[in-house]
């Protein structure tokens, strides 16, 4: 009946799977903060395929000329996949669809100014959106091919789960969870100094 479907809460296995995924999402946000990503968790019913959202500050505000046409930060929307198998191309296409729907937001700093009202001057600047997909087990060749073919700026990464960490992890422990980092060509146009082995831009 409708009532029984509405009251369904899932099996213990399903609950464990969902909790593991949720824990991984928060862990990824914590790791990414070590690399100047300022993100908030968004994973919930109706999240439209987004697990976290925020911005990535690639140049410190006090070192950046706000009159410059070049942005010093980027809007970020991300997805996390905590699975035992490699990430498949379907997830790349899923993120591509999300980016296409959110593209109209790249012309203002809404993600940033909603959280930091004192930066309202950014609302008139074009701040591109970059999609970030993170998982624990790497990517299939088809996923990498789809990632390279898309016209949307994307970054793929591998972050190992939190159970690898000691009880009181340091900043260096958290940084070492990031095992793999790769930007596609559209993202590289925004980040010309970006290396596939580094999260920070090169001097």
PDB file of C-alpha atoms in Angstrom:
ATOM      1  CA  UNK A   1       0.000   0.000   0.000  1.00  0.00           C
ATOM      2  CA  UNK A   2       0.977   3.673  -0.248  1.00  0.00           C
ATOM      3  CA  UNK A   3       1.272   3.892   3.530  1.00  0.00           C
ATOM      4  CA  UNK A   4       3.695   0.992   3.743  1.00  0.00           C
ATOM      5  CA  UNK A   5       5.809   2.423   0.917  1.00  0.00           C
ATOM      6  CA  UNK A   6       5.927   5.812   2.615  1.00  0.00           C
ATOM      7  CA  UNK A   7       7.070   4.264   5.907  1.00  0.00           C
ATOM      8  CA  UNK A   8       9.757   2.138   4.283  1.00  0.00           C
ATOM      9  CA  UNK A   9      13.129   2.972   5.835  1.00  0.00           C
ATOM     10  CA  UNK A  10      15.405   0.563   4.001  1.00  0.00           C
ATOM     11  CA  UNK A  11      17.207  -2.588   5.035  1.00  0.00           C
ATOM     12  CA  UNK A  12      20.187  -2.491   7.419  1.00  0.00           C
ATOM     13  CA  UNK A  13      22.463  -3.147   4.431  1.00  0.00           C
ATOM     14  CA  UNK A  14      20.982  -0.229   2.517  1.00  0.00           C
ATOM     15  CA  UNK A  15      21.322   2.045   5.539  1.00  0.00           C
ATOM     16  CA  UNK A  16      24.949   1.038   5.983  1.00  0.00           C
ATOM     17  CA  UNK A  17      25.663   1.696   2.297  1.00  0.00           C
ATOM     18  CA  UNK A  18      24.042   5.138   2.443  1.00  0.00           C
ATOM     19  CA  UNK A  19      25.853   6.052   5.656  1.00  0.00           C
ATOM     20  CA  UNK A  20      29.186   4.991   4.186  1.00  0.00           C
ATOM     21  CA  UNK A  21      28.574   7.218   1.199  1.00  0.00           C
ATOM     22  CA  UNK A  22      27.532  10.134   3.398  1.00  0.00           C
ATOM     23  CA  UNK A  23      30.620   9.766   5.599  1.00  0.00           C
ATOM     24  CA  UNK A  24      32.799   9.756   2.505  1.00  0.00           C
ATOM     25  CA  UNK A  25      31.208  12.957   1.205  1.00  0.00           C
ATOM     26  CA  UNK A  26      31.995  14.821   4.423  1.00  0.00           C
ATOM     27  CA  UNK A  27      35.499  13.351   4.448  1.00  0.00           C
ATOM     28  CA  UNK A  28      36.147  14.584   0.889  1.00  0.00           C
ATOM     29  CA  UNK A  29      35.011  18.089   1.840  1.00  0.00           C
ATOM     30  CA  UNK A  30      37.426  18.018   4.767  1.00  0.00           C
ATOM     31  CA  UNK A  31      40.331  16.893   2.572  1.00  0.00           C
ATOM     32  CA  UNK A  32      39.570  19.456  -0.135  1.00  0.00           C
ATOM     33  CA  UNK A  33      39.559  22.259   2.439  1.00  0.00           C
ATOM     34  CA  UNK A  34      43.261  21.583   2.865  1.00  0.00           C
ATOM     35  CA  UNK A  35      43.660  22.714  -0.749  1.00  0.00           C
ATOM     36  CA  UNK A  36      41.647  25.967  -0.440  1.00  0.00           C
ATOM     37  CA  UNK A  37      38.298  24.490  -1.471  1.00  0.00           C
ATOM     38  CA  UNK A  38      35.521  26.097   0.569  1.00  0.00           C
ATOM     39  CA  UNK A  39      32.603  23.738   0.117  1.00  0.00           C
ATOM     40  CA  UNK A  40      29.405  22.846   1.904  1.00  0.00           C
ATOM     41  CA  UNK A  41      27.647  19.516   1.838  1.00  0.00           C
ATOM     42  CA  UNK A  42      24.586  19.397  -0.425  1.00  0.00           C
ATOM     43  CA  UNK A  43      23.891  15.692  -0.709  1.00  0.00           C
ATOM     44  CA  UNK A  44      20.234  15.120   0.131  1.00  0.00           C
ATOM     45  CA  UNK A  45      16.931  14.270  -1.482  1.00  0.00           C
ATOM     46  CA  UNK A  46      16.469  16.738  -4.307  1.00  0.00           C
ATOM     47  CA  UNK A  47      20.133  17.747  -4.500  1.00  0.00           C
ATOM     48  CA  UNK A  48      19.997  17.391  -8.310  1.00  0.00           C
ATOM     49  CA  UNK A  49      23.174  15.339  -8.479  1.00  0.00           C
ATOM     50  CA  UNK A  50      25.340  17.573  -6.282  1.00  0.00           C
ATOM     51  CA  UNK A  51      27.113  16.318  -3.152  1.00  0.00           C
ATOM     52  CA  UNK A  52      28.984  19.523  -2.351  1.00  0.00           C
ATOM     53  CA  UNK A  53      29.016  23.096  -3.579  1.00  0.00           C
ATOM     54  CA  UNK A  54      31.211  26.109  -2.953  1.00  0.00           C
ATOM     55  CA  UNK A  55      34.268  27.779  -4.356  1.00  0.00           C
ATOM     56  CA  UNK A  56      37.955  27.160  -4.879  1.00  0.00           C
ATOM     57  CA  UNK A  57      40.256  30.052  -4.051  1.00  0.00           C
ATOM     58  CA  UNK A  58      43.399  29.777  -6.158  1.00  0.00           C
ATOM     59  CA  UNK A  59      44.845  33.183  -5.205  1.00  0.00           C
ATOM     60  CA  UNK A  60      44.569  34.802  -1.783  1.00  0.00           C
ATOM     61  CA  UNK A  61      42.173  37.748  -1.766  1.00  0.00           C
ATOM     62  CA  UNK A  62      44.768  40.193  -0.438  1.00  0.00           C
ATOM     63  CA  UNK A  63      47.046  39.335  -3.368  1.00  0.00           C
ATOM     64  CA  UNK A  64      44.413  39.760  -6.061  1.00  0.00           C
ATOM     65  CA  UNK A  65      43.396  42.871  -7.983  1.00  0.00           C
ATOM     66  CA  UNK A  66      39.580  42.892  -7.945  1.00  0.00           C
ATOM     67  CA  UNK A  67      39.594  45.109 -11.032  1.00  0.00           C
ATOM     68  CA  UNK A  68      41.316  42.367 -12.997  1.00  0.00           C
ATOM     69  CA  UNK A  69      39.244  40.404 -15.505  1.00  0.00           C
ATOM     70  CA  UNK A  70      40.887  37.158 -14.369  1.00  0.00           C
ATOM     71  CA  UNK A  71      39.072  35.376 -11.533  1.00  0.00           C
ATOM     72  CA  UNK A  72      40.988  34.351  -8.430  1.00  0.00           C
ATOM     73  CA  UNK A  73      38.406  31.784  -7.431  1.00  0.00           C
ATOM     74  CA  UNK A  74      36.013  29.381  -9.130  1.00  0.00           C
ATOM     75  CA  UNK A  75      32.562  28.096  -8.343  1.00  0.00           C
ATOM     76  CA  UNK A  76      32.720  24.371  -7.632  1.00  0.00           C
ATOM     77  CA  UNK A  77      30.037  21.698  -7.732  1.00  0.00           C
ATOM     78  CA  UNK A  78      31.048  18.155  -6.937  1.00  0.00           C
ATOM     79  CA  UNK A  79      30.019  14.536  -6.742  1.00  0.00           C
ATOM     80  CA  UNK A  80      31.493  11.763  -4.583  1.00  0.00           C
ATOM     81  CA  UNK A  81      31.378   8.049  -5.419  1.00  0.00           C
ATOM     82  CA  UNK A  82      32.432   5.683  -2.645  1.00  0.00           C
ATOM     83  CA  UNK A  83      32.436   2.380  -4.513  1.00  0.00           C
ATOM     84  CA  UNK A  84      34.660  -0.667  -4.646  1.00  0.00           C
ATOM     85  CA  UNK A  85      34.839  -0.613  -8.438  1.00  0.00           C
ATOM     86  CA  UNK A  86      36.269   2.009 -10.760  1.00  0.00           C
ATOM     87  CA  UNK A  87      34.116   4.999 -11.631  1.00  0.00           C
ATOM     88  CA  UNK A  88      32.219   4.421 -14.905  1.00  0.00           C
ATOM     89  CA  UNK A  89      31.486   6.799 -17.759  1.00  0.00           C
ATOM     90  CA  UNK A  90      27.831   7.107 -16.693  1.00  0.00           C
ATOM     91  CA  UNK A  91      28.946   9.181 -13.697  1.00  0.00           C
ATOM     92  CA  UNK A  92      30.963  11.520 -15.902  1.00  0.00           C
ATOM     93  CA  UNK A  93      27.910  12.027 -18.109  1.00  0.00           C
ATOM     94  CA  UNK A  94      25.782  12.605 -15.024  1.00  0.00           C
ATOM     95  CA  UNK A  95      28.107  15.395 -13.849  1.00  0.00           C
ATOM     96  CA  UNK A  96      28.172  16.786 -17.382  1.00  0.00           C
ATOM     97  CA  UNK A  97      24.386  17.101 -17.263  1.00  0.00           C
ATOM     98  CA  UNK A  98      24.552  18.863 -13.898  1.00  0.00           C
ATOM     99  CA  UNK A  99      27.125  21.333 -15.227  1.00  0.00           C
ATOM    100  CA  UNK A 100      24.988  22.056 -18.267  1.00  0.00           C
ATOM    101  CA  UNK A 101      22.016  22.874 -16.035  1.00  0.00           C
ATOM    102  CA  UNK A 102      24.102  25.134 -13.796  1.00  0.00           C
ATOM    103  CA  UNK A 103      26.016  26.929 -16.550  1.00  0.00           C
ATOM    104  CA  UNK A 104      23.837  30.053 -16.330  1.00  0.00           C
ATOM    105  CA  UNK A 105      25.135  30.645 -12.795  1.00  0.00           C
ATOM    106  CA  UNK A 106      28.743  31.101 -13.880  1.00  0.00           C
ATOM    107  CA  UNK A 107      28.268  34.788 -14.690  1.00  0.00           C
ATOM    108  CA  UNK A 108      27.961  35.889 -11.088  1.00  0.00           C
ATOM    109  CA  UNK A 109      29.390  35.030  -7.705  1.00  0.00           C
ATOM    110  CA  UNK A 110      26.204  33.664  -6.163  1.00  0.00           C
ATOM    111  CA  UNK A 111      27.855  30.631  -4.546  1.00  0.00           C
ATOM    112  CA  UNK A 112      30.485  32.847  -2.986  1.00  0.00           C
ATOM    113  CA  UNK A 113      28.523  35.932  -2.026  1.00  0.00           C
ATOM    114  CA  UNK A 114      25.735  33.943  -0.376  1.00  0.00           C
ATOM    115  CA  UNK A 115      28.289  32.643   2.105  1.00  0.00           C
ATOM    116  CA  UNK A 116      30.537  35.705   2.197  1.00  0.00           C
ATOM    117  CA  UNK A 117      28.369  38.859   1.760  1.00  0.00           C
ATOM    118  CA  UNK A 118      31.409  41.114   2.164  1.00  0.00           C
ATOM    119  CA  UNK A 119      32.577  39.902  -1.245  1.00  0.00           C
ATOM    120  CA  UNK A 120      29.588  41.309  -3.092  1.00  0.00           C
ATOM    121  CA  UNK A 121      31.921  42.996  -5.590  1.00  0.00           C
ATOM    122  CA  UNK A 122      32.438  39.532  -7.040  1.00  0.00           C
ATOM    123  CA  UNK A 123      28.784  39.402  -8.091  1.00  0.00           C
ATOM    124  CA  UNK A 124      29.604  41.449 -11.188  1.00  0.00           C
ATOM    125  CA  UNK A 125      32.512  39.235 -12.221  1.00  0.00           C
ATOM    126  CA  UNK A 126      32.335  36.132 -14.353  1.00  0.00           C
ATOM    127  CA  UNK A 127      33.244  33.253 -12.065  1.00  0.00           C
ATOM    128  CA  UNK A 128      33.247  29.983 -14.031  1.00  0.00           C
ATOM    129  CA  UNK A 129      31.874  26.730 -12.649  1.00  0.00           C
ATOM    130  CA  UNK A 130      34.149  23.695 -12.556  1.00  0.00           C
ATOM    131  CA  UNK A 131      32.783  20.216 -11.876  1.00  0.00           C
ATOM    132  CA  UNK A 132      34.749  17.964  -9.539  1.00  0.00           C
ATOM    133  CA  UNK A 133      34.173  14.219  -9.346  1.00  0.00           C
ATOM    134  CA  UNK A 134      35.828  12.251  -6.560  1.00  0.00           C
ATOM    135  CA  UNK A 135      35.943   8.530  -5.863  1.00  0.00           C
ATOM    136  CA  UNK A 136      37.950   5.898  -4.022  1.00  0.00           C
ATOM    137  CA  UNK A 137      38.844   3.395  -6.737  1.00  0.00           C
ATOM    138  CA  UNK A 138      39.946   5.244  -9.870  1.00  0.00           C
ATOM    139  CA  UNK A 139      38.312   5.496 -13.290  1.00  0.00           C
ATOM    140  CA  UNK A 140      37.681   3.166 -16.191  1.00  0.00           C
ATOM    141  CA  UNK A 141      39.166   4.050 -19.574  1.00  0.00           C
ATOM    142  CA  UNK A 142      35.690   4.843 -20.888  1.00  0.00           C
ATOM    143  CA  UNK A 143      35.179   7.247 -17.998  1.00  0.00           C
ATOM    144  CA  UNK A 144      38.484   8.967 -18.779  1.00  0.00           C
ATOM    145  CA  UNK A 145      37.541   9.169 -22.470  1.00  0.00           C
ATOM    146  CA  UNK A 146      34.165  10.747 -21.621  1.00  0.00           C
ATOM    147  CA  UNK A 147      35.909  13.126 -19.234  1.00  0.00           C
ATOM    148  CA  UNK A 148      38.327  14.285 -21.955  1.00  0.00           C
ATOM    149  CA  UNK A 149      35.611  14.659 -24.602  1.00  0.00           C
ATOM    150  CA  UNK A 150      33.201  16.843 -22.635  1.00  0.00           C
ATOM    151  CA  UNK A 151      33.104  20.574 -23.320  1.00  0.00           C
ATOM    152  CA  UNK A 152      32.405  21.277 -19.654  1.00  0.00           C
ATOM    153  CA  UNK A 153      35.358  22.050 -17.350  1.00  0.00           C
ATOM    154  CA  UNK A 154      35.910  19.111 -15.018  1.00  0.00           C
ATOM    155  CA  UNK A 155      38.461  17.742 -12.599  1.00  0.00           C
ATOM    156  CA  UNK A 156      38.611  14.096 -11.548  1.00  0.00           C
ATOM    157  CA  UNK A 157      40.261  12.998  -8.337  1.00  0.00           C
ATOM    158  CA  UNK A 158      40.785   9.964  -6.130  1.00  0.00           C
ATOM    159  CA  UNK A 159      40.564  10.441  -2.358  1.00  0.00           C
ATOM    160  CA  UNK A 160      41.074   7.462  -0.126  1.00  0.00           C
ATOM    161  CA  UNK A 161      38.479   6.962   2.629  1.00  0.00           C
ATOM    162  CA  UNK A 162      38.763   8.225   6.182  1.00  0.00           C
ATOM    163  CA  UNK A 163      39.416   4.771   7.681  1.00  0.00           C
ATOM    164  CA  UNK A 164      42.975   5.130   6.418  1.00  0.00           C
ATOM    165  CA  UNK A 165      43.584   8.077   8.774  1.00  0.00           C
ATOM    166  CA  UNK A 166      44.849   7.976  12.374  1.00  0.00           C
ATOM    167  CA  UNK A 167      42.465   8.995  15.163  1.00  0.00           C
ATOM    168  CA  UNK A 168      43.778  12.563  15.237  1.00  0.00           C
ATOM    169  CA  UNK A 169      44.818  13.349  11.661  1.00  0.00           C
ATOM    170  CA  UNK A 170      47.057  16.305  10.919  1.00  0.00           C
ATOM    171  CA  UNK A 171      46.780  18.593   7.914  1.00  0.00           C
ATOM    172  CA  UNK A 172      49.473  16.542   6.186  1.00  0.00           C
ATOM    173  CA  UNK A 173      47.552  13.321   6.832  1.00  0.00           C
ATOM    174  CA  UNK A 174      44.464  14.824   5.225  1.00  0.00           C
ATOM    175  CA  UNK A 175      46.429  16.106   2.234  1.00  0.00           C
ATOM    176  CA  UNK A 176      47.944  12.669   1.689  1.00  0.00           C
ATOM    177  CA  UNK A 177      44.437  11.241   1.174  1.00  0.00           C
ATOM    178  CA  UNK A 178      44.377  12.890  -2.254  1.00  0.00           C
ATOM    179  CA  UNK A 179      45.952  10.258  -4.505  1.00  0.00           C
ATOM    180  CA  UNK A 180      45.057  11.403  -8.020  1.00  0.00           C
ATOM    181  CA  UNK A 181      44.205  14.702  -9.689  1.00  0.00           C
ATOM    182  CA  UNK A 182      43.437  15.412 -13.333  1.00  0.00           C
ATOM    183  CA  UNK A 183      41.880  18.384 -15.133  1.00  0.00           C
ATOM    184  CA  UNK A 184      40.380  18.109 -18.607  1.00  0.00           C
ATOM    185  CA  UNK A 185      41.177  20.566 -21.417  1.00  0.00           C
ATOM    186  CA  UNK A 186      38.298  23.020 -20.746  1.00  0.00           C
ATOM    187  CA  UNK A 187      39.358  23.219 -17.087  1.00  0.00           C
ATOM    188  CA  UNK A 188      43.007  23.680 -18.070  1.00  0.00           C
ATOM    189  CA  UNK A 189      42.013  26.798 -20.037  1.00  0.00           C
ATOM    190  CA  UNK A 190      40.912  28.324 -16.741  1.00  0.00           C
ATOM    191  CA  UNK A 191      43.929  26.933 -14.916  1.00  0.00           C
ATOM    192  CA  UNK A 192      46.900  27.178 -17.292  1.00  0.00           C
ATOM    193  CA  UNK A 193      49.410  26.541 -14.518  1.00  0.00           C
ATOM    194  CA  UNK A 194      47.652  23.459 -13.226  1.00  0.00           C
ATOM    195  CA  UNK A 195      49.568  20.203 -13.045  1.00  0.00           C
ATOM    196  CA  UNK A 196      48.062  16.719 -13.060  1.00  0.00           C
ATOM    197  CA  UNK A 197      50.200  16.007  -9.994  1.00  0.00           C
ATOM    198  CA  UNK A 198      49.448  19.196  -8.086  1.00  0.00           C
ATOM    199  CA  UNK A 199      46.295  20.792  -6.776  1.00  0.00           C
ATOM    200  CA  UNK A 200      47.852  24.240  -6.511  1.00  0.00           C
ATOM    201  CA  UNK A 201      48.800  26.178  -9.612  1.00  0.00           C
ATOM    202  CA  UNK A 202      52.439  26.407 -10.544  1.00  0.00           C
ATOM    203  CA  UNK A 203      54.309  29.680 -10.306  1.00  0.00           C
TER     204      UNK A 203
END
